[in-house]
Coordinates of N, CA and C in Angstrom, one line a residue:
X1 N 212.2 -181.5 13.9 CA 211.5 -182.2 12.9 C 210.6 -183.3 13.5
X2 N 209.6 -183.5 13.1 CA 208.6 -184.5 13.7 C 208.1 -185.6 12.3
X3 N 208.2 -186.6 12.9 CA 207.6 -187.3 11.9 C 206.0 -188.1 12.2
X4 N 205.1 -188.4 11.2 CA 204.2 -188.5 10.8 C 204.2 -190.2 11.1
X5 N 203.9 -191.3 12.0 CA 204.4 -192.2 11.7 C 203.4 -193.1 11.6
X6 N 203.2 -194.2 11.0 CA 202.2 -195.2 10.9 C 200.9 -194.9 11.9
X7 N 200.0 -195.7 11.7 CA 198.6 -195.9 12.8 C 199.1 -196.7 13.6
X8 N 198.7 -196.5 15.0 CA 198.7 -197.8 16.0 C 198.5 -198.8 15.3
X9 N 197.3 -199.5 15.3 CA 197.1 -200.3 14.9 C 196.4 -201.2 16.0
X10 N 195.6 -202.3 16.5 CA 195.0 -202.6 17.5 C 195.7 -203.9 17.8
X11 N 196.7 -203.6 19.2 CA 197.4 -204.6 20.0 C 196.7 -205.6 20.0
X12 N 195.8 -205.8 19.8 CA 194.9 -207.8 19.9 C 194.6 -208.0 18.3
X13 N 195.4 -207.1 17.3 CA 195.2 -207.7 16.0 C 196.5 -208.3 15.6
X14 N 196.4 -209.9 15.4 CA 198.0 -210.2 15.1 C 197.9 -210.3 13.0
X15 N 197.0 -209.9 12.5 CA 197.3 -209.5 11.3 C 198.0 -208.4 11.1
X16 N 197.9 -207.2 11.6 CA 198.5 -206.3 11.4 C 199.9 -206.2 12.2
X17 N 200.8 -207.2 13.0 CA 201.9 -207.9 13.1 C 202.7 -207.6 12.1
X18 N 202.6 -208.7 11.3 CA 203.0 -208.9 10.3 C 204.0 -207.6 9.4
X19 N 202.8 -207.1 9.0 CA 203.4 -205.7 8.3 C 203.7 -204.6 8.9
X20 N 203.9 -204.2 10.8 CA 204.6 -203.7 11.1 C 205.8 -204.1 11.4
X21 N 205.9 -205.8 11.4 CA 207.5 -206.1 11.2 C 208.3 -205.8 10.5
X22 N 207.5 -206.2 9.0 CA 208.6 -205.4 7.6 C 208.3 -204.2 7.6
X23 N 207.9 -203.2 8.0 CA 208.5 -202.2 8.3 C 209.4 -201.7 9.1
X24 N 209.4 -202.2 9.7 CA 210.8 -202.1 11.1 C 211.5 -202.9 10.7
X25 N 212.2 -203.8 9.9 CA 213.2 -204.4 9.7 C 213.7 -203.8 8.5
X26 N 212.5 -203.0 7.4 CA 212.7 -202.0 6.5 C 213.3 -201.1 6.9
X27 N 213.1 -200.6 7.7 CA 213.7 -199.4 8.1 C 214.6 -199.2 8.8
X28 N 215.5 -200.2 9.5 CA 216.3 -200.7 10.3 C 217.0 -201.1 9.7
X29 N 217.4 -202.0 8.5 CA 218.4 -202.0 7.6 C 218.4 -200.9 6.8
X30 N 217.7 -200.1 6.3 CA 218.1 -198.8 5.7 C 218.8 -197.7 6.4
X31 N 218.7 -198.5 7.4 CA 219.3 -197.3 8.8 C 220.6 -197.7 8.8
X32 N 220.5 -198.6 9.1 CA 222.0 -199.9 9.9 C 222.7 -200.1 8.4
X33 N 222.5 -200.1 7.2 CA 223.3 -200.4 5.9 C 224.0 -198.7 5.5
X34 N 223.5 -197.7 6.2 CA 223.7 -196.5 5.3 C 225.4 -196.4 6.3
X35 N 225.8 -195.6 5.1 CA 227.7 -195.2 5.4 C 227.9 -194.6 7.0
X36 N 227.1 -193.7 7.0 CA 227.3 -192.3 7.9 C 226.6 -193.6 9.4
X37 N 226.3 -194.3 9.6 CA 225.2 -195.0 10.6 C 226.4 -196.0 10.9
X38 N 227.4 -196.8 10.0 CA 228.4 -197.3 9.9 C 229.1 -197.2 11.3
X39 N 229.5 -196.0 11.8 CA 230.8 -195.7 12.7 C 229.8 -195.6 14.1
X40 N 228.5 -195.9 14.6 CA 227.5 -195.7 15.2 C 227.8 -197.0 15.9
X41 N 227.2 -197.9 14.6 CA 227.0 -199.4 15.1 C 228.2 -199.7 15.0
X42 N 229.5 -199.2 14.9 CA 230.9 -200.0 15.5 C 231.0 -199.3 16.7
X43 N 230.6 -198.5 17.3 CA 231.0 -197.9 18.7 C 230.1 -198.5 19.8
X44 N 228.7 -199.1 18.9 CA 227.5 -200.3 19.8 C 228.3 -201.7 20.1
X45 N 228.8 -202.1 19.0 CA 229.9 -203.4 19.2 C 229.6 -204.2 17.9
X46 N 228.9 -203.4 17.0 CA 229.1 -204.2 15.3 C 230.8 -204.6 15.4
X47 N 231.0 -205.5 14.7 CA 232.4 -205.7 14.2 C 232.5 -206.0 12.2
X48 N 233.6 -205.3 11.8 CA 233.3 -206.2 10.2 C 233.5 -207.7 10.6
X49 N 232.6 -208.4 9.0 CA 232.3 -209.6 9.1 C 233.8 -209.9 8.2
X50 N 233.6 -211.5 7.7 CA 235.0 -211.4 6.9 C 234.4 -211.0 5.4
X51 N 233.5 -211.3 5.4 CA 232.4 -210.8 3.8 C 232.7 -209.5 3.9
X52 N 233.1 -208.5 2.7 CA 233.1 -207.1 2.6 C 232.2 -206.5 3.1
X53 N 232.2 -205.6 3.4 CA 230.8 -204.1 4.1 C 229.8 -204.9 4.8
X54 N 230.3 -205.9 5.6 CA 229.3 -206.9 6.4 C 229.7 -206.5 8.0
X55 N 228.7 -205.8 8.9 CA 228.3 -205.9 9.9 C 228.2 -207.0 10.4
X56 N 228.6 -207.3 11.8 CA 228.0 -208.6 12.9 C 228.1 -208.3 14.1
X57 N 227.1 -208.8 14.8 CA 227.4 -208.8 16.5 C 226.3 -209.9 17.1
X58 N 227.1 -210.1 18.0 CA 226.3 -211.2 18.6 C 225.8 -210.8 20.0
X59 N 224.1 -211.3 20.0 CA 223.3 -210.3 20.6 C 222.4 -211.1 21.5
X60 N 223.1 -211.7 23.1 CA 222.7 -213.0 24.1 C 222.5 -214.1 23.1
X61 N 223.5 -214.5 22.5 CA 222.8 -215.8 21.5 C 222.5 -215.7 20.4
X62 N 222.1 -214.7 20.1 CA 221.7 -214.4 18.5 C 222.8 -213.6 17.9
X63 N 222.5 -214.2 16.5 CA 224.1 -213.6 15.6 C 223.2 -212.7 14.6
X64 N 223.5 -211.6 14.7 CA 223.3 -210.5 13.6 C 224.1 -210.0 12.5
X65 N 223.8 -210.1 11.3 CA 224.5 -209.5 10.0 C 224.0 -208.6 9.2
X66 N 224.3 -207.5 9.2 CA 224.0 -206.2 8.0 C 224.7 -206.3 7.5
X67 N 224.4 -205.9 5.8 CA 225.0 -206.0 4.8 C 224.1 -204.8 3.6
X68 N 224.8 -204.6 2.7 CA 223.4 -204.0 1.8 C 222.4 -204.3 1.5
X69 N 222.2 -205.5 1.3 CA 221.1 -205.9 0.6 C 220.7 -206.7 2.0
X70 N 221.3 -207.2 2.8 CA 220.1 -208.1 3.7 C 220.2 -208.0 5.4
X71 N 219.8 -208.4 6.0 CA 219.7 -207.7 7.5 C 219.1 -209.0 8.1
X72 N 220.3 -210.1 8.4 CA 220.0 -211.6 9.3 C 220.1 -211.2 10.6
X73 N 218.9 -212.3 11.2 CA 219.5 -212.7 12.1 C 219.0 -214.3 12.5
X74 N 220.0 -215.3 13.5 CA 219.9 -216.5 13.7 C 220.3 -216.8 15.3
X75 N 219.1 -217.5 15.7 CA 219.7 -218.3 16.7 C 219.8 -219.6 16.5
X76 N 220.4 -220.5 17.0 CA 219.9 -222.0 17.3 C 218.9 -222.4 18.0
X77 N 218.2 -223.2 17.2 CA 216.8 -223.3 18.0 C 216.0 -222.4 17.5
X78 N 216.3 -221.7 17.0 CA 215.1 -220.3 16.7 C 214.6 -220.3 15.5
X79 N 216.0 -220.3 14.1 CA 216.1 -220.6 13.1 C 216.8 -219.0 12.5
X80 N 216.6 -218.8 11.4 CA 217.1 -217.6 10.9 C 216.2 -216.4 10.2
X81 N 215.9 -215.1 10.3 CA 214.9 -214.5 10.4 C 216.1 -213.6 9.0
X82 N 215.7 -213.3 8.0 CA 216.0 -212.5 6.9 C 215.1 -211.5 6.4
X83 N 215.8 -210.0 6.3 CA 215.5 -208.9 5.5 C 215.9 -208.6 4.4
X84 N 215.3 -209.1 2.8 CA 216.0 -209.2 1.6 C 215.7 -207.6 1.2
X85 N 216.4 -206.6 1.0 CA 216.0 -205.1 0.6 C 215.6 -205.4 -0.8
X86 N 216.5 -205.8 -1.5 CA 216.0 -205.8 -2.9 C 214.7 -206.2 -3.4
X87 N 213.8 -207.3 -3.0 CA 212.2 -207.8 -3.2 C 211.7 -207.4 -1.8
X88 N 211.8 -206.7 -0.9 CA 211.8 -206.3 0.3 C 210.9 -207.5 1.1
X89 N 211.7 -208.4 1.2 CA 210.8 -210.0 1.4 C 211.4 -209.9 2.9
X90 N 210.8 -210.6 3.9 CA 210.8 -211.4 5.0 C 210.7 -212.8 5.4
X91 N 212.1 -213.4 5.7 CA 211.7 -214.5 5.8 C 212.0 -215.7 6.8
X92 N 212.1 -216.5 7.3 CA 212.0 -217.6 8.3 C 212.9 -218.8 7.4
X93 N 213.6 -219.0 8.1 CA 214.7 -220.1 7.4 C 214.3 -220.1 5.9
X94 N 214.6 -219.5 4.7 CA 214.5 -219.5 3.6 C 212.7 -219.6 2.7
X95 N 212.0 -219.3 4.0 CA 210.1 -219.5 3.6 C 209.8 -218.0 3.8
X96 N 208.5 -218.0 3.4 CA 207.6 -216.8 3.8 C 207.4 -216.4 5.6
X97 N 208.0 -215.8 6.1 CA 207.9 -215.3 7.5 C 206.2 -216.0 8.0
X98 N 206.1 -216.6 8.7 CA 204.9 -216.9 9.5 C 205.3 -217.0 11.0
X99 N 204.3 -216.7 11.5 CA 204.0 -215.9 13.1 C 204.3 -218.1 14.1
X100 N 205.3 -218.5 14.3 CA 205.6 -219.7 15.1 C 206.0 -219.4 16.4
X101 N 206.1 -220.6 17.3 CA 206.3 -219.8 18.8 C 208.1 -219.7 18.7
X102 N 208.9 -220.5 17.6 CA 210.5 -220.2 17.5 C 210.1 -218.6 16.7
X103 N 209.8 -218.0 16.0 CA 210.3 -217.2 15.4 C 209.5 -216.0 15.9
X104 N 208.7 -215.9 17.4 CA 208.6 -215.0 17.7 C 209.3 -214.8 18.8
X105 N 210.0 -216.1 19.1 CA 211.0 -215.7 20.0 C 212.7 -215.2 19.7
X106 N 212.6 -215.3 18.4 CA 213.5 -214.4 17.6 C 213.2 -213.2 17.4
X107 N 212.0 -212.8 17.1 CA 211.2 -211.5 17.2 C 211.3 -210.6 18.0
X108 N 211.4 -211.3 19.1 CA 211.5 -210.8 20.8 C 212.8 -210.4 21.1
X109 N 213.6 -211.0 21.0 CA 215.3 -210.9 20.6 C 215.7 -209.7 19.9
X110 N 215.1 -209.6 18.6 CA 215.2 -208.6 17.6 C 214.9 -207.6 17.5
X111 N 213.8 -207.1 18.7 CA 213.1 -206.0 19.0 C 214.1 -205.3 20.0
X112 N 214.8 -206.1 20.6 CA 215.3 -205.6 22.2 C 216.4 -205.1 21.6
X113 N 217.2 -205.7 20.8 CA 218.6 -205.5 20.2 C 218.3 -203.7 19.1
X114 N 216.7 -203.7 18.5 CA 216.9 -202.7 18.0 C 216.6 -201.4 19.2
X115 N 215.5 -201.7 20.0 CA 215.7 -201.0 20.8 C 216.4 -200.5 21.9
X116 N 217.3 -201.6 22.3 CA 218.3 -201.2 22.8 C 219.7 -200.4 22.1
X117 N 219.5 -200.5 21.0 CA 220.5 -199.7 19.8 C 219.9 -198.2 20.0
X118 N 218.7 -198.1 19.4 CA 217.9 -197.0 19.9 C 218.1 -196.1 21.0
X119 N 217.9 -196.3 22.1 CA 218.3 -195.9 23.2 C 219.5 -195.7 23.3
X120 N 220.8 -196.7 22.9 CA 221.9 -195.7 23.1 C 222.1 -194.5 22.4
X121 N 221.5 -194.6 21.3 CA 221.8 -193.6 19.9 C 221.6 -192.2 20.5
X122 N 220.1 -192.6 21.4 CA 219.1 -190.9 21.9 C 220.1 -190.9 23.5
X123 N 220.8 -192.0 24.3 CA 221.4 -190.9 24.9 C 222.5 -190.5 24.6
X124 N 223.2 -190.9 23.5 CA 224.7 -190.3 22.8 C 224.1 -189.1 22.4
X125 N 222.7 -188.8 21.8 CA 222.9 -188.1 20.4 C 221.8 -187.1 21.1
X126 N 220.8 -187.4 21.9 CA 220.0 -186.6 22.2 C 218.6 -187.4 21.5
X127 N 217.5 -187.2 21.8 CA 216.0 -187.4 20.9 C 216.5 -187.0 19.6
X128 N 216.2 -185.6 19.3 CA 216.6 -185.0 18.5 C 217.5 -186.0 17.2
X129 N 218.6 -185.8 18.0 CA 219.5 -186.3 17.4 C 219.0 -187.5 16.4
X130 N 218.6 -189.0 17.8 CA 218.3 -190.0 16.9 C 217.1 -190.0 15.8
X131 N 216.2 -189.2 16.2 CA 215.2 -188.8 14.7 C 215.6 -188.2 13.5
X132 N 216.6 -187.4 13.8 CA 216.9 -186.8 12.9 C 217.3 -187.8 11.9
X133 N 218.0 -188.8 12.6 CA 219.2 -189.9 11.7 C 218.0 -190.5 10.3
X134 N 216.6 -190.4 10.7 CA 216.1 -191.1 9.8 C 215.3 -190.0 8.5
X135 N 216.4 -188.9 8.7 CA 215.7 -188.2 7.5 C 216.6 -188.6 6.3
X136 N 217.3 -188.7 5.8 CA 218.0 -189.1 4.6 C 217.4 -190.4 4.1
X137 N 216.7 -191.2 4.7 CA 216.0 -192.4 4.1 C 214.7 -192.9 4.3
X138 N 214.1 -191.7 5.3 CA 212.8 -191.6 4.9 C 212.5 -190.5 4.0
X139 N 212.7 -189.8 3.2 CA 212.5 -188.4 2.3 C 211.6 -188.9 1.3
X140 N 211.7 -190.2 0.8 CA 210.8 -190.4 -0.4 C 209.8 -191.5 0.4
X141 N 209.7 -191.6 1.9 CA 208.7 -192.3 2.5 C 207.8 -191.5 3.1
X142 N 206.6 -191.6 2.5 CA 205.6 -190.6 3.2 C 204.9 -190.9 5.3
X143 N 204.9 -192.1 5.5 CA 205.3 -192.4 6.7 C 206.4 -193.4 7.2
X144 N 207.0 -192.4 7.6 CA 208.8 -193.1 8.2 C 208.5 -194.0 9.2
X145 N 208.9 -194.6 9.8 CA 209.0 -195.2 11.1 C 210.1 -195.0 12.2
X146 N 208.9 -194.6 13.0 CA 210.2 -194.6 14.3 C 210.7 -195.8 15.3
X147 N 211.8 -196.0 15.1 CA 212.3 -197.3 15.3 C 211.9 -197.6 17.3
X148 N 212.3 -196.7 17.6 CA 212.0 -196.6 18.9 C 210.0 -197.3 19.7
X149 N 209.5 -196.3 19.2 CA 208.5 -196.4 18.9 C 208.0 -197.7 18.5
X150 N 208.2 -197.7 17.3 CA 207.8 -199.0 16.7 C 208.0 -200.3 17.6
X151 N 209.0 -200.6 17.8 CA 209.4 -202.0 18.7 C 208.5 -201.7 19.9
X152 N 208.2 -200.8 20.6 CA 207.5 -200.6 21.9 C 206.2 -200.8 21.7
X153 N 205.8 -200.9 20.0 CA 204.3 -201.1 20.1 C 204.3 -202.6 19.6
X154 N 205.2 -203.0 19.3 CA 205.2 -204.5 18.5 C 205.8 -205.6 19.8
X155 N 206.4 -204.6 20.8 CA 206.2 -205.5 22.0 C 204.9 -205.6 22.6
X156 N 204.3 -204.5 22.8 CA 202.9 -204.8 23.2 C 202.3 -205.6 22.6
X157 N 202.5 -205.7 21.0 CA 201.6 -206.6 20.3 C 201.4 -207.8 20.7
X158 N 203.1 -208.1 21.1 CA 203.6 -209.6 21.4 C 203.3 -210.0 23.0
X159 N 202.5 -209.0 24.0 CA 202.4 -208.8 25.1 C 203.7 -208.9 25.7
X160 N 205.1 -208.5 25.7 CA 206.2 -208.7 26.2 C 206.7 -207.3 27.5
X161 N 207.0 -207.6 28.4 CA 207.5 -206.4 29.0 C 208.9 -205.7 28.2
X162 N 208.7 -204.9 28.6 CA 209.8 -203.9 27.9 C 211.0 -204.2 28.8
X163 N 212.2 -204.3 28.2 CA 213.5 -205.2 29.1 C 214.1 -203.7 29.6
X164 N 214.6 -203.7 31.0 CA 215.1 -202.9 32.1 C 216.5 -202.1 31.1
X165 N 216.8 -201.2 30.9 CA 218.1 -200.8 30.7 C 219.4 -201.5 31.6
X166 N 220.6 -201.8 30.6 CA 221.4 -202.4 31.7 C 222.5 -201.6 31.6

């Protein structure tokens, strides 16, 4: 199966930033919140939260929480970066997400954590495998996002090197 996925988009445009983030953070809690993905991210080092059907892990300093409806993350110093599913909002300590030098260093953090999720998934599971994972919640999305992918171009965006496998 191959997927169809977004346009590039032009690495020296930081408008179009923006809305490849909510989509990757869209698509990454639809991933990370679904049942079957559940037993995945406990074998990566999710732990339950004490809040019911709440994911956590803590990720060099940053604390991450899946849940149904929302997909945090916080450092100190950085502030707190929110994915509300339900109004599919983005946000920066309780505001409208805007592009700051803290919260793209939360960005930077956030990208590594999903791509390094990523990468375990394709060598447990195969390529194959991890693409596949995104057919049950892209089916009514005409361009899915590939999570892999995506962070690799949103690091470029951010001019970041890509972090070494450890």
């Amino acid at each position: 199966m191959t997927f169809d996925l977004l346009s590039l988009g032009d690495p020296d445009d930081p408008e179009s930033f923006v809305p490849r983030l909510e989509g990757l953070l869209e698509t990454a809690h639809a991933l990370w919140s679904a049942p079957e993905e559940r037993r995945r991210m406990r074998a990566f080092g999710f732990r339950p939260a004490v809040e019911p059907g709440v994911l956590k892990r803590e990720w060099h300093g940053m604390s991450v929480r899946i849940s149904d409806t929302t997909f945090r993350a916080a450092r100190p110093g950085a502030g707190e970066l929110v994915y509300r599913a339900g109004d599919r909002a983005v946000l920066l300590n309780g505001e409208p997400f805007e592009m700051t030098g803290s919260a793209l260093d939360l960005v930077r953090q956030l990208l590594d954590l999903v791509q390094d999720y990523e990468r375990w998934v394709e060598v447990r599971e195969g390529r194959q495998g991890r693409i596949d994972r995104l057919a049950h919640i892209s089916a009514h999305d005409r361009h899915p996002v590939n999570a892999l992918a995506e962070t690799r171009r949103l690091q470029r965006m951010l001019q970041v090197p890509r972090t070494r496998a450890r």
